[in-house]
N, CA, C and O of each residue as an XYZ file, in Angstrom:
552
protein
N      -1.492     -4.320     -4.160
C      -2.328     -4.907     -4.421
C      -2.790     -3.131     -4.921
O      -2.940     -2.506     -5.971
N      -2.881     -2.867     -3.399
C      -3.028     -1.559     -3.160
C      -2.692     -0.242     -3.276
O      -3.435      0.738     -3.313
N      -1.378     -0.318     -3.337
C      -0.616      0.717     -3.931
C      -1.330      0.656     -5.207
O      -1.905      1.656     -5.635
N      -1.329     -0.480     -5.857
C      -1.133     -0.375     -7.636
C      -2.540     -0.007     -7.671
O      -2.682      0.778     -8.609
N      -3.787     -0.245     -6.999
C      -5.227      0.104     -7.447
C      -5.179      1.574     -6.631
O      -6.298      1.842     -6.195
N      -4.487      2.274     -6.412
C      -4.547      3.971     -5.868
C      -3.521      4.356     -6.290
O      -3.266      5.483     -5.864
N      -2.239      3.661     -7.423
C      -2.011      4.862     -8.023
C      -2.919      4.978     -9.767
O      -3.019      6.065    -10.337
N      -3.414      3.839    -10.294
C      -4.218      4.165    -11.442
C      -5.490      4.737    -10.876
O      -6.285      4.985    -11.782
N      -6.042      5.090     -9.421
C      -7.386      5.670     -9.489
C      -6.190      7.462     -9.422
O      -6.364      8.680     -9.429
N      -5.616      6.958     -9.393
C      -4.772      8.787     -9.079
C      -4.416      8.929    -10.663
O      -5.280      9.685    -11.105
N      -3.619      8.583    -11.625
C      -3.817      7.920    -13.143
C      -4.649      8.804    -13.716
O      -4.316      9.806    -14.350
N      -5.705      8.434    -13.494
C      -7.548      8.561    -13.954
C      -7.996      9.530    -12.744
O      -9.199      9.513    -12.481
N      -7.414     10.118    -12.209
C      -8.066     11.017    -11.442
C      -9.823     11.698    -12.014
O     -11.013     11.720    -11.702
N      -9.163     12.007    -12.700
C     -10.400     12.367    -13.297
C     -11.795     11.394    -13.997
O     -12.584     11.605    -14.918
N     -11.652     10.580    -13.292
C     -13.320      9.394    -13.972
C     -12.660      8.255    -12.652
O     -11.568      7.972    -12.158
N     -14.349      7.803    -12.477
C     -14.317      6.081    -11.803
C     -13.092      5.512    -12.558
O     -12.498      6.058    -13.488
N     -12.777      4.109    -11.890
C     -12.651      3.130    -12.128
C     -13.459      2.005    -11.520
O     -13.639      1.894    -10.307
N     -13.975      1.111    -12.511
C     -14.300      0.082    -12.058
C     -12.885     -1.116    -11.647
O     -11.786     -1.299    -12.171
N     -13.655     -1.801    -10.364
C     -12.395     -3.440    -10.599
C     -12.350     -4.093    -11.058
O     -11.497     -4.964    -10.888
N     -13.436     -4.129    -12.156
C     -13.248     -4.833    -13.275
C     -11.591     -4.570    -13.786
O     -10.522     -5.171    -13.680
N     -12.084     -3.301    -14.394
C     -10.564     -2.345    -14.801
C      -9.457     -2.166    -13.579
O      -8.258     -1.894    -13.536
N      -9.846     -2.276    -13.215
C      -8.418     -2.237    -11.701
C      -7.461     -3.578    -12.204
O      -6.416     -3.526    -12.852
N      -8.289     -4.986    -11.601
C      -8.179     -5.704    -11.413
C      -7.221     -6.708    -13.130
O      -6.359     -7.580    -13.233
N      -8.070     -5.871    -14.129
C      -7.487     -6.642    -15.384
C      -5.221     -5.424    -15.277
O      -4.121     -5.694    -15.761
N      -5.576     -4.627    -14.679
C      -3.977     -3.787    -14.657
C      -2.968     -4.774    -13.953
O      -1.770     -4.905    -14.202
N      -3.934     -5.610    -12.771
C      -3.483     -6.501    -11.573
C      -3.375     -7.490    -12.369
O      -2.182     -7.654    -12.625
N      -3.776     -7.947    -12.690
C      -3.654     -9.725    -13.640
C      -4.064     -9.798    -12.021
O      -3.183     -9.816    -11.160
N      -5.663     -9.844    -11.649
C      -5.960    -10.548    -10.876
C      -7.617    -10.543    -10.844
O      -8.308    -10.760    -11.840
N      -8.045    -10.304     -9.739
C      -9.661    -11.084    -10.031
C     -10.583    -10.085     -9.243
O     -10.285     -9.800     -8.083
N     -11.844     -9.471     -9.923
C     -12.280     -8.058     -9.641
C     -12.743     -8.644     -8.204
O     -12.901     -7.683     -7.451
N     -13.026     -9.899     -7.529
C     -13.854     -9.612     -6.227
C     -12.585     -9.797     -5.378
O     -12.803     -9.413     -4.229
N     -11.452    -10.211     -5.535
C     -10.558     -9.901     -4.772
C     -10.454     -7.952     -5.028
O     -10.799     -6.956     -4.391
N     -10.058     -8.122     -5.787
C      -9.975     -5.679     -5.637
C     -10.467     -5.012     -5.411
O     -10.136     -3.827     -5.365
N     -12.074     -5.766     -5.028
C     -13.426     -5.254     -3.917
C     -12.778     -4.999     -3.203
O     -12.310     -3.900     -2.906
N     -12.563     -6.403     -2.613
C     -12.283     -6.790     -0.904
C     -10.876     -6.021     -0.397
O     -10.649     -5.667      0.760
N     -10.086     -5.871     -1.434
C      -8.832     -4.422     -1.250
C      -9.618     -3.012     -1.016
O      -9.709     -2.454      0.078
N     -10.231     -2.486     -2.382
C     -10.592     -1.327     -2.052
C     -11.630     -0.657     -0.751
O     -11.699      0.450     -0.217
N     -12.487     -2.178     -0.552
C     -13.031     -2.023      0.705
C     -11.826     -1.420      1.986
O     -12.022     -0.669      2.941
N     -11.051     -1.845      1.697
C     -10.109     -1.475      3.085
C     -10.176     -0.294      2.920
O     -10.791      0.438      3.696
N      -9.558      0.119      1.882
C      -9.260      1.653      1.358
C     -10.227      1.751      1.824
O     -10.317      1.619      3.044
N     -11.265      2.004      1.095
C     -12.503      2.568      1.764
C     -12.500      2.787      3.194
O     -12.582      3.895      3.724
N     -12.433      2.048      3.594
C     -12.943      1.966      5.344
C     -11.411      2.457      5.826
O     -11.077      2.214      6.986
N     -10.898      2.840      5.329
C      -8.808      3.748      6.365
C      -9.519      5.369      5.376
O      -8.980      6.432      5.686
N     -10.629      5.421      4.309
C     -10.803      7.213      4.084
C      -9.984      7.366      2.524
O      -9.722      8.487      2.089
N      -9.654      6.218      1.825
C      -8.483      6.679      0.824
C      -9.715      6.739     -0.710
O      -9.613      7.563     -1.619
N     -10.401      6.045     -0.655
C     -11.242      5.828     -1.590
C     -12.464      6.108     -1.471
O     -12.722      6.820     -0.500
N     -13.698      5.663     -2.399
C     -15.047      5.956     -2.016
C     -14.967      5.775     -3.167
O     -14.059      6.071     -3.944
N     -16.462      4.991     -3.433
C     -17.530      4.202     -4.873
C     -18.050      4.420     -4.897
O     -18.191      5.036     -3.840
N     -19.336      4.545     -5.752
C     -20.237      4.923     -6.633
C     -21.221      4.100     -7.163
O     -21.573      4.451     -8.290
N     -21.803      3.081     -6.700
C     -23.414      2.374     -7.518
C     -23.743      2.703     -8.963
O     -23.542      3.793     -9.499
N     -24.116      1.946     -9.358
C     -25.178      2.175    -11.116
C     -24.173      2.528    -11.739
O     -22.957      2.657    -11.597
N     -25.095      2.673    -12.582
C     -24.123      2.946    -14.083
C     -22.981      3.816    -14.177
O     -22.754      4.077    -12.996
N     -21.877      4.596    -15.073
C     -20.927      5.320    -14.636
C     -20.555      5.165    -12.939
O     -20.842      6.121    -12.218
N     -19.977      4.064    -12.391
C     -19.903      3.796    -10.589
C     -18.662      3.113    -11.116
O     -18.120      2.562    -12.075
N     -18.551      3.583     -9.632
C     -16.885      2.919     -9.803
C     -16.179      3.417     -8.791
O     -16.762      3.167     -7.736
N     -15.269      3.961     -8.644
C     -14.518      3.519     -7.567
C     -13.556      5.428     -7.715
O     -13.513      5.974     -8.818
N     -12.937      6.098     -6.484
C     -12.253      7.132     -6.543
C     -11.582      7.428     -5.807
O     -11.698      6.817     -4.745
N     -10.362      8.635     -5.888
C      -9.738      8.919     -4.218
C     -10.886      9.791     -3.506
O     -11.724     10.664     -3.729
N     -10.358      8.966     -2.496
C     -11.214      9.747     -1.030
C     -10.572     11.684     -1.210
O     -11.209     12.654     -0.800
N      -8.930     11.752     -2.060
C      -8.286     12.660     -1.475
C      -7.435     12.878     -2.563
O      -7.398     11.909     -3.321
N      -6.902     13.605     -2.815
C      -6.093     14.562     -3.580
C      -4.439     13.354     -3.905
O      -3.575     13.396     -3.029
N      -4.233     12.553     -4.959
C      -3.435     11.610     -4.996
C      -2.187     12.405     -4.193
O      -1.281     11.653     -3.835
N      -1.996     14.062     -3.810
C      -0.380     14.266     -3.368
C      -1.066     14.492     -2.066
O      -1.066     15.682     -1.753
N      -1.688     13.646     -1.159
C      -1.593     13.572      0.116
C      -3.004     12.006      0.958
O      -3.854     11.856      1.835
N      -2.083     11.043     -0.514
C      -1.965     10.295      0.288
C      -0.125      9.512     -0.238
O       0.539      9.429     -1.271
N       0.042      9.019      1.499
C       1.299      8.194      0.973
C       1.435      6.578      0.801
O       0.493      5.809      0.609
N       2.147      6.400      0.858
C       2.216      4.871      1.013
C       2.244      4.240      2.509
O       1.826      3.138      2.863
N       2.583      4.801      2.936
C       2.477      4.366      4.605
C       0.167      4.376      4.345
O      -0.826      3.660      4.475
N       0.505      5.425      4.030
C      -1.595      5.657      4.564
C      -2.213      4.069      3.590
O      -3.383      3.738      3.782
N      -1.464      3.342      2.751
C      -2.227      2.633      1.948
C      -2.327      1.479      2.766
O      -3.295      0.773      3.049
N      -0.387      1.399      3.288
C       0.169     -0.099      3.841
C      -1.061     -0.744      5.458
O      -1.509     -1.722      6.055
N      -1.011      0.943      5.374
C      -1.521      1.212      7.338
C      -3.136      0.225      6.766
O      -3.853     -0.456      7.499
N      -3.277      0.430      5.534
C      -5.153      0.029      5.467
C      -5.241     -1.280      5.386
O      -6.006     -1.864      6.153
N      -4.464     -2.007      4.425
C      -4.355     -3.375      4.286
C      -3.690     -4.151      5.164
O      -3.944     -5.341      5.353
N      -2.628     -3.366      5.854
C      -1.962     -4.627      6.769
C      -2.099     -4.350      7.887
O      -2.202     -3.153      8.154
N      -2.168     -5.606      9.259
C      -1.874     -5.147     10.319
C      -1.339     -6.186     10.811
O      -1.170     -7.340     10.417
N      -0.963     -5.299     12.236
C       0.314     -6.012     13.271
C       1.816     -5.549     12.796
O       1.789     -4.819     11.805
N       3.103     -5.834     13.312
C       4.153     -5.837     12.834
C       4.238     -6.433     11.635
O       3.951     -7.574     11.274
N       4.692     -5.462     11.042
C       5.567     -6.389      9.169
C       6.475     -7.460      9.664
O       6.387     -8.543      9.087
N       7.537     -7.312     10.867
C       8.647     -8.460     10.617
C       8.051     -9.168     11.544
O       7.796     -8.475     12.529
N       7.673    -10.427     11.652
C       7.497    -12.042     12.704
C       7.760    -11.785     13.430
O       8.847    -11.217     13.320
N       7.231    -11.842     14.860
C       8.064    -12.303     16.085
C       8.001    -13.598     16.294
O       7.253    -14.229     15.546
N       8.782    -14.368     17.389
C       8.826    -15.225     17.876
C       6.975    -16.433     18.057
O       6.177    -16.254     18.978
N       6.820    -17.301     17.148
C       5.528    -17.951     17.139
C       5.608    -18.300     18.974
O       4.853    -17.709     19.745
N       6.319    -19.015     19.310
C       6.704    -19.303     20.683
C       7.200    -19.205     21.608
O       8.226    -19.358     20.946
N       7.654    -19.056     22.883
C       8.741    -17.944     23.689
C       9.969    -19.440     23.687
O       9.876    -20.662     23.573
N      11.282    -18.226     23.927
C      12.129    -19.613     23.325
C      12.535    -19.834     25.163
O      11.781    -19.361     26.013
N      13.260    -20.273     25.379
C      13.400    -21.087     26.627
C      14.436    -20.239     27.538
O      15.594    -19.927     27.263
N      13.857    -20.022     28.436
C      14.050    -19.265     29.635
C      15.443    -20.049     30.297
O      16.272    -19.271     30.770
N      15.731    -21.331     30.363
C      17.270    -21.500     30.997
C      18.015    -21.415     29.720
O      19.178    -21.745     29.955
N      17.889    -21.183     28.745
C      18.772    -20.844     27.584
C      19.402    -18.878     27.934
O      18.669    -17.949     28.277
N      20.669    -18.830     27.728
C      21.177    -17.931     28.065
C      21.201    -16.836     26.776
O      21.384    -15.629     26.931
N      21.021    -17.373     25.716
C      20.526    -16.465     24.512
C      19.008    -16.472     24.511
O      18.515    -15.390     24.193
N      18.110    -17.504     24.810
C      16.874    -17.462     24.526
C      16.241    -16.459     25.725
O      15.233    -15.802     25.465
N      16.740    -16.389     26.761
C      16.124    -15.900     27.225
C      16.367    -13.914     27.123
O      15.577    -13.027     27.447
N      17.750    -13.818     26.557
C      16.914    -12.238     25.894
C      16.726    -11.622     24.337
O      16.841    -10.440     24.012
N      16.363    -12.907     23.362
C      16.408    -12.651     22.236
C      15.571    -12.205     21.759
O      15.768    -11.572     20.722
N      14.125    -12.342     22.346
C      12.732    -12.443     21.705
C      13.022     -9.948     22.435
O      12.233     -9.175     21.891
N      13.906     -9.405     23.314
C      13.982     -8.457     23.896
C      14.536     -7.265     22.693
O      14.342     -6.094     22.369
N      15.453     -8.614     22.258
C      16.574     -7.997     21.445
C      16.323     -7.699     19.823
O      16.827     -6.910     19.024
N      15.124     -8.891     19.724
C      14.814     -8.571     18.654
C      13.640     -7.480     18.656
O      13.037     -7.070     17.664
N      13.525     -7.254     19.456
C      12.143     -6.407     19.713
C      12.738     -5.099     19.273
O      12.049     -4.432     18.502
N      13.931     -4.617     19.646
C      14.682     -3.915     19.277
C      14.653     -3.097     17.673
O      14.100     -2.188     17.054
N      15.676     -4.162     17.560
C      15.794     -3.854     16.067
C      14.658     -3.976     15.629
O      14.320     -2.890     15.158
N      14.088     -4.516     15.555
C      12.971     -4.965     13.727
C      11.999     -3.572     14.605
O      12.316     -2.418     14.317
N      11.228     -3.732     15.304
C      11.369     -1.816     15.457
C      11.553     -0.955     15.244
O      10.638     -0.136     15.161
N      12.820     -0.626     15.029
C      13.145      0.508     14.403
C      13.488      0.547     12.926
O      13.621      1.580     12.270
N      13.642     -0.941     12.387
C      13.441     -1.368     11.174
C      12.485     -0.860     10.622
O      12.613     -0.138      9.634
N      10.754     -1.299     11.451
C       9.659     -0.695     10.825
C       9.527      0.686     11.415
O       8.324      0.944     11.451
N       9.838      1.123     11.624
C       9.978      2.568     12.806
C      10.813      3.487     10.879
O      10.249      4.236     10.082
N      11.632      3.160     10.871
C      12.335      3.008      9.124
C      11.188      3.048      7.911
O      10.724      4.011      7.300
N      10.869      1.375      7.789
C       9.997      1.692      6.779
C       8.754      2.550      6.930
O       8.496      3.068      5.843
N       7.990      2.853      7.765
C       7.360      3.531      7.890
C       7.429      5.089      7.753
O       6.616      5.782      7.142
N       8.788      5.618      8.577
C       9.363      6.991      8.159
C       8.917      6.993      5.795
O       8.106      7.747      5.258
N       9.780      5.932      5.069
C       9.939      6.103      4.214
C       8.642      5.726      3.441
O       8.486      6.188      2.311
N       7.751      4.952      3.965
C       6.795      5.466      4.077
C       5.627      6.601      3.029
O       4.895      6.731      2.047
N       6.253      7.190      4.261
C       5.230      8.205      4.807
C       5.243      9.747      3.176
O       4.467     10.337      2.424
N       6.545      9.660      3.479
C       7.846     10.089      2.258
C       7.046      9.899      0.990
O       7.018     11.112      0.781
N       6.576      9.555      0.275
C       5.769      9.185     -1.228
C       4.924      9.394     -1.117
O       4.352      9.489     -0.031
N       4.428      9.572     -2.257
C       2.662      9.975     -2.717
C       1.865      8.549     -3.472
O       2.452      7.496     -3.722
N       0.749      8.763     -3.683
C       0.426      8.267     -4.814
C       0.833      9.188     -6.062
O       1.354      8.712     -7.070
N       0.571     10.431     -5.915
C       1.304     11.566     -7.278
C       2.590     11.049     -6.982
O       2.600      9.825     -7.111
N       3.433     11.418     -6.711
C       4.692     10.646     -6.953
C       4.501      8.880     -7.409
O       4.976      9.079     -8.528
N       4.342      8.102     -7.419
C       4.304      6.947     -8.449
C       3.639      7.209    -10.019
O       3.920      6.730    -11.118
N       2.776      8.055     -9.633
C       1.548      8.446    -10.884
C       2.923      9.506    -12.174
O       3.184      9.332    -13.364
N       3.429     10.471    -11.200
C       4.410     10.673    -12.044
C       5.534      9.889    -12.577
O       5.820     10.037    -13.765
N       6.232      9.039    -11.817
C       6.738      7.971    -11.966
C       6.781      7.416    -12.935
O       7.679      7.570    -13.763
N       5.389      6.297    -13.104
C       4.367      5.498    -13.685
C       4.526      6.513    -15.422
O       5.139      5.812    -16.226
N       4.167      7.710    -15.953
C       4.044      7.864    -16.774
C       4.975      8.668    -17.458
O       4.782      9.018    -18.622
N       6.307      9.087    -16.596
C       7.384      9.136    -17.128
C       7.971      7.802    -17.687
O       8.315      7.675    -18.862
N       8.047      6.912    -16.835
C       8.314      5.542    -17.298
C       7.835      5.426    -18.563
O       8.535      5.085    -19.516
N       6.695      5.686    -18.622
C       5.771      4.918    -20.163
C       6.059      6.169    -21.570
O       5.732      5.973    -22.741
N       6.624      7.203    -21.122
C       7.312      7.892    -22.616
C       8.651      7.998    -22.582
O       9.186      8.161    -23.678
N       9.300      7.955    -21.695
C      10.516      7.190    -21.849
C      10.474      5.797    -22.753
O      11.135      5.815    -23.791
N       9.702      4.534    -22.406
C       9.435      3.478    -23.332
C       8.971      3.679    -24.886
O       9.413      3.005    -25.817
N       7.939      4.791    -25.013
C       7.096      5.051    -26.145
C       8.304      5.851    -27.226
O       8.269      5.918    -28.455
N       9.383      6.424    -26.235
C      10.117      6.919    -27.491
C      11.173      6.400    -27.837
O      11.783      7.225    -28.518
N      12.071      4.912    -27.684
C      12.240      4.372    -28.051
C      12.282      3.581    -29.300
O      12.839      2.483    -29.317
């Protein structure tokens, strides 16, 4: 939802969008959208203005905001779930499983972070505009 909202704001970078406008695109509730936008504001990715003509805008250029920025603004903790409770130390597999999985999960999370850091909101805006143009030409 955060990336969708940022991409909308990047597409219409010349004006503010209301949480209701963003919620319509998300087929969601404006209250939920405002919560997400609040997290993005706290991360310095968007800012809001109140009153008539107010709404939400990007705080930085769409070229300067990555998917990783958006992800870390709204998600906490590791991406992949760890053991809810420690396995048995009496088991030859159990006593090593957390360390083995931590190594693999951390490598996967680092790969995801690197990939998300390479894609910007500007890239998604361009891709969406291109797809929309192609769709209208059919």
